[in-house]
Every structure is written in structure tokens, then in C-alpha cells.
XYZ file of N, CA and C in Angstrom:
318
model
N 17.460 1.619 1.058
C 16.035 1.833 1.011
C 15.710 3.192 0.391
N 16.508 4.200 0.721
C 16.266 5.530 0.180
C 16.351 5.567 -1.333
N 17.379 4.946 -1.873
C 17.531 4.913 -3.339
C 16.394 4.144 -3.995
N 15.967 3.071 -3.351
C 14.854 2.280 -3.884
C 13.586 3.130 -3.948
N 13.300 3.869 -2.885
C 12.107 4.711 -2.874
C 12.197 5.824 -3.912
N 13.380 6.400 -4.089
C 13.558 7.428 -5.124
C 13.305 6.857 -6.512
N 13.821 5.654 -6.748
C 13.625 5.006 -8.051
C 12.147 4.698 -8.287
N 11.475 4.172 -7.280
C 10.048 3.867 -7.427
C 9.232 5.137 -7.661
N 9.569 6.203 -6.964
C 8.863 7.472 -7.166
C 9.043 7.959 -8.598
N 10.257 7.866 -9.115
C 10.506 8.342 -10.478
C 9.748 7.514 -11.519
N 9.475 6.255 -11.224
C 8.686 5.428 -12.148
C 7.260 5.951 -12.296
N 6.783 6.688 -11.316
C 5.455 7.308 -11.376
C 5.557 8.810 -11.631
N 6.709 9.240 -12.172
C 6.955 10.642 -12.494
C 6.875 11.549 -11.267
N 7.232 11.005 -10.114
C 7.220 11.743 -8.859
C 8.658 12.014 -8.434
N 8.803 12.934 -7.495
C 10.131 13.242 -6.984
C 10.068 13.366 -5.468
N 10.971 12.654 -4.798
C 11.075 12.775 -3.354
C 11.909 14.018 -3.080
N 11.271 15.014 -2.503
C 11.917 16.298 -2.231
C 12.724 16.258 -0.933
N 12.204 15.536 0.032
C 12.842 15.427 1.343
C 12.444 14.082 1.925
N 13.322 13.465 2.683
C 12.973 12.186 3.276
C 13.860 11.837 4.451
N 13.299 11.024 5.313
C 14.071 10.546 6.463
C 13.572 9.150 6.820
N 14.481 8.190 6.801
C 14.160 6.808 7.142
C 14.500 6.565 8.606
N 13.569 5.968 9.320
C 13.787 5.604 10.712
C 13.543 4.099 10.824
N 13.884 3.515 11.950
C 13.717 2.068 12.099
C 12.251 1.659 12.052
N 11.357 2.510 12.520
C 9.955 2.130 12.573
C 9.044 2.848 11.601
N 9.549 3.890 10.930
C 8.694 4.631 10.014
C 9.519 5.479 9.050
N 8.822 6.019 8.066
C 9.447 6.822 7.026
C 8.676 8.132 6.907
N 9.397 9.220 6.767
C 8.779 10.509 6.465
C 9.311 10.957 5.115
N 8.414 11.288 4.176
C 8.869 11.805 2.890
C 7.975 12.954 2.445
N 8.615 13.900 1.780
C 7.924 14.979 1.095
C 8.072 14.649 -0.373
N 6.973 14.391 -1.041
C 7.024 13.913 -2.415
C 6.127 14.766 -3.306
N 6.641 15.099 -4.479
C 5.857 15.820 -5.478
C 5.197 14.790 -6.382
N 3.877 14.863 -6.478
C 3.114 13.912 -7.282
C 2.371 14.692 -8.366
N 2.544 14.313 -9.649
C 1.811 15.019 -10.698
C 0.298 14.778 -10.569
N -0.503 15.725 -11.017
C -1.959 15.625 -10.842
C -2.612 14.412 -11.509
N -1.940 13.799 -12.465
C -2.565 12.647 -13.134
C -2.578 11.395 -12.265
N -1.817 11.397 -11.161
C -1.814 10.268 -10.232
C -2.457 10.681 -8.910
N -3.176 9.755 -8.319
C -3.695 10.017 -6.973
C -2.603 9.654 -5.961
N -2.723 10.223 -4.786
C -1.778 9.900 -3.707
C -1.846 8.410 -3.411
N -3.053 7.861 -3.368
C -3.222 6.434 -3.074
C -2.516 5.560 -4.103
N -2.567 5.936 -5.384
C -1.877 5.156 -6.423
C -0.372 5.130 -6.169
N 0.204 6.289 -5.919
C 1.649 6.399 -5.755
C 2.111 5.705 -4.474
N 1.445 5.973 -3.367
C 1.845 5.368 -2.094
C 1.661 3.849 -2.154
N 0.542 3.395 -2.688
C 0.310 1.957 -2.818
C 1.371 1.283 -3.675
N 1.714 1.904 -4.798
C 2.741 1.377 -5.686
C 4.087 1.289 -4.964
N 4.470 2.383 -4.282
C 5.775 2.415 -3.601
C 5.836 1.411 -2.452
N 4.753 1.288 -1.687
C 4.750 0.332 -0.578
C 4.799 -1.105 -1.096
N 4.036 -1.395 -2.110
C 3.984 -2.757 -2.668
C 5.329 -3.163 -3.264
N 5.843 -2.344 -4.159
C 7.089 -2.692 -4.856
C 8.287 -2.729 -3.907
N 8.337 -1.821 -2.928
C 9.474 -1.844 -1.999
C 9.397 -3.057 -1.076
N 8.199 -3.465 -0.686
C 8.054 -4.656 0.160
C 8.516 -5.908 -0.583
N 8.148 -6.007 -1.848
C 8.584 -7.152 -2.661
C 10.108 -7.153 -2.795
N 10.678 -5.995 -3.091
C 12.143 -5.907 -3.245
C 12.855 -6.252 -1.944
N 12.328 -5.780 -0.825
C 12.946 -6.090 0.470
C 12.862 -7.586 0.776
N 11.724 -8.202 0.477
C 11.570 -9.637 0.708
C 12.550 -10.433 -0.152
N 12.734 -10.012 -1.382
C 13.673 -10.703 -2.271
C 15.109 -10.512 -1.803
N 15.450 -9.302 -1.423
C 16.832 -8.978 -1.073
C 17.237 -9.532 0.287
N 16.388 -9.354 1.299
C 16.795 -9.667 2.667
C 16.179 -10.934 3.245
N 15.129 -11.439 2.611
C 14.490 -12.641 3.142
C 14.639 -13.835 2.206
N 15.285 -13.626 1.063
C 15.515 -14.716 0.131
C 14.260 -15.232 -0.550
N 13.186 -14.460 -0.542
C 11.921 -14.886 -1.157
C 11.920 -14.523 -2.632
N 11.464 -15.414 -3.460
C 11.338 -15.137 -4.894
C 9.888 -14.922 -5.300
N 8.977 -15.549 -4.559
C 7.547 -15.393 -4.841
C 6.768 -15.759 -3.593
N 5.462 -15.646 -3.675
C 4.551 -16.013 -2.592
C 4.807 -15.191 -1.322
N 4.350 -13.965 -1.348
C 4.505 -13.062 -0.213
C 3.254 -13.045 0.662
N 2.372 -13.988 0.467
C 1.106 -14.018 1.182
C 1.324 -14.068 2.689
N 0.567 -13.233 3.402
C 0.633 -13.243 4.854
C 1.780 -12.448 5.453
N 2.617 -11.873 4.623
C 3.739 -11.087 5.115
C 3.453 -9.612 4.868
N 3.961 -8.778 5.753
C 3.801 -7.347 5.521
C 5.024 -6.610 6.043
N 5.490 -5.677 5.260
C 6.601 -4.825 5.652
C 6.055 -3.502 6.175
N 5.078 -2.967 5.480
C 4.507 -1.666 5.806
C 3.201 -1.822 6.574
N 2.880 -0.830 7.372
C 1.569 -0.782 8.032
C 0.496 -0.564 6.959
N -0.734 -0.913 7.274
C -1.814 -0.770 6.308
C -2.054 0.679 5.902
N -1.984 1.573 6.832
C -2.336 2.957 6.553
C -1.138 3.850 6.366
N -1.441 5.108 6.127
C -0.420 6.133 6.009
C -1.094 7.478 6.220
N -0.309 8.479 6.520
C -0.833 9.821 6.724
C -0.381 10.698 5.569
N -1.287 11.492 5.048
C -0.980 12.384 3.939
C -1.532 13.765 4.248
N -0.773 14.762 3.867
C -1.249 16.136 3.976
C -0.662 16.926 2.826
N -1.412 17.891 2.329
C -0.856 18.775 1.301
C 0.032 19.801 1.981
N 0.994 20.311 1.243
C 1.975 21.211 1.829
C 1.579 22.669 1.627
N 1.342 23.058 0.401
C 0.976 24.442 0.122
C 2.010 25.434 0.597
N 1.565 26.428 1.377
C 2.446 27.510 1.815
C 3.432 27.073 2.883
N 3.197 25.963 3.546
C 4.033 25.539 4.672
C 5.097 24.517 4.290
N 5.552 24.530 3.049
C 6.523 23.531 2.605
C 7.790 23.549 3.447
N 8.303 24.720 3.763
C 9.536 24.805 4.552
C 9.345 24.216 5.943
N 8.178 24.393 6.531
C 7.873 23.826 7.843
C 7.898 22.304 7.775
N 7.317 21.742 6.723
C 7.285 20.288 6.555
C 8.694 19.757 6.321
N 9.462 20.428 5.487
C 10.858 20.008 5.252
C 11.648 19.992 6.566
N 11.495 21.029 7.352
C 12.203 21.130 8.621
C 11.772 20.015 9.571
N 10.483 19.726 9.616
C 9.958 18.634 10.449
C 10.599 17.308 10.057
N 10.658 17.031 8.772
C 11.231 15.766 8.294
C 12.716 15.690 8.639
N 13.443 16.776 8.422
C 14.885 16.787 8.701
C 15.196 16.512 10.168
N 14.347 16.994 11.057
C 14.635 16.906 12.485
C 13.764 15.882 13.219
N 13.100 15.010 12.489
C 12.201 14.044 13.104
C 12.927 13.082 14.032
N 14.097 12.640 13.671
C 14.832 11.691 14.506
C 15.179 12.322 15.857
N 15.603 13.578 15.849
C 15.903 14.278 17.102
C 14.654 14.384 17.965
N 13.525 14.696 17.336
C 12.268 14.835 18.075
C 11.839 13.502 18.673
N 11.959 12.419 17.914
C 11.606 11.089 18.438
C 12.484 10.730 19.629
N 13.782 11.029 19.533
C 14.692 10.751 20.635
C 14.300 11.552 21.875
N 13.926 12.813 21.686
C 13.538 13.671 22.797
C 12.284 13.134 23.482
N 11.316 12.686 22.701
C 10.060 12.174 23.252
C 10.285 10.865 24.001
N 11.160 9.997 23.478
C 11.396 8.691 24.092
C 12.329 8.749 25.294
N 13.018 9.863 25.490
C 13.956 10.002 26.609
C 13.180 10.057 27.925
N 13.475 9.159 28.858
C 12.762 9.200 30.128
C 13.115 10.451 30.922
N 12.133 11.010 31.579
C 12.329 12.200 32.402
C 12.648 11.740 33.821
N 13.872 11.980 34.274
C 14.305 11.504 35.592
C 14.040 12.499 36.696
N 13.721 13.720 36.353
C 13.511 14.745 37.367
C 12.132 15.322 37.308
């Protein structure tokens, strides 16, 4: 999945700077040139990756109606001066999710 997302990003002249795939969600830091909107790039990547996943893992060749791989929405924020903070968050997201989901016995 990671290589697929990198390839799709490069088709829109974008670069995935940092990323982490989890079972339920994806975190990526992506550089997008000003000629593309965030919505264009994210929509393209979600659409094309869903089609590729359906073809590869579900044996579908066409007619994806009624199926969805990705949630409808997504969260976006500009990085600016806090790029290192965002990179660190993405790198350690799995540890943080595990910590939050761990039941507190005491």
C-alpha cells in the first residue's frame, strides 16, 4: 500500500515525506505543488488506491458501485514551522494508539 500511495502521489507531482499505515487509518506528510488543491490530490489518491485494492484483493475488474475502502472525509493541516513535530507525530502514531487503547487496570 505504501508504494502504491507513493506512486500515486508522484503522478500528481507530489512527494510523500513521511507516512505510517495502520489497520484503520493512514497518516501522511505530503508535499503538494501549488497548482493542485489538497482536495484534488487526496481525492485522486483515495479513488485510484481503492480501485487498485479492489482489483488486487477482491478480484473486481469493474463496477465498484456501493463499495468503499476509504472514509468519506479526511483531515488536513498545513505544516509550516512545525514540520518536525508533525513528522514525529506520524512516526510514533502506532505507539500512541496502542497506549490509548491499553486498558487501565489500576
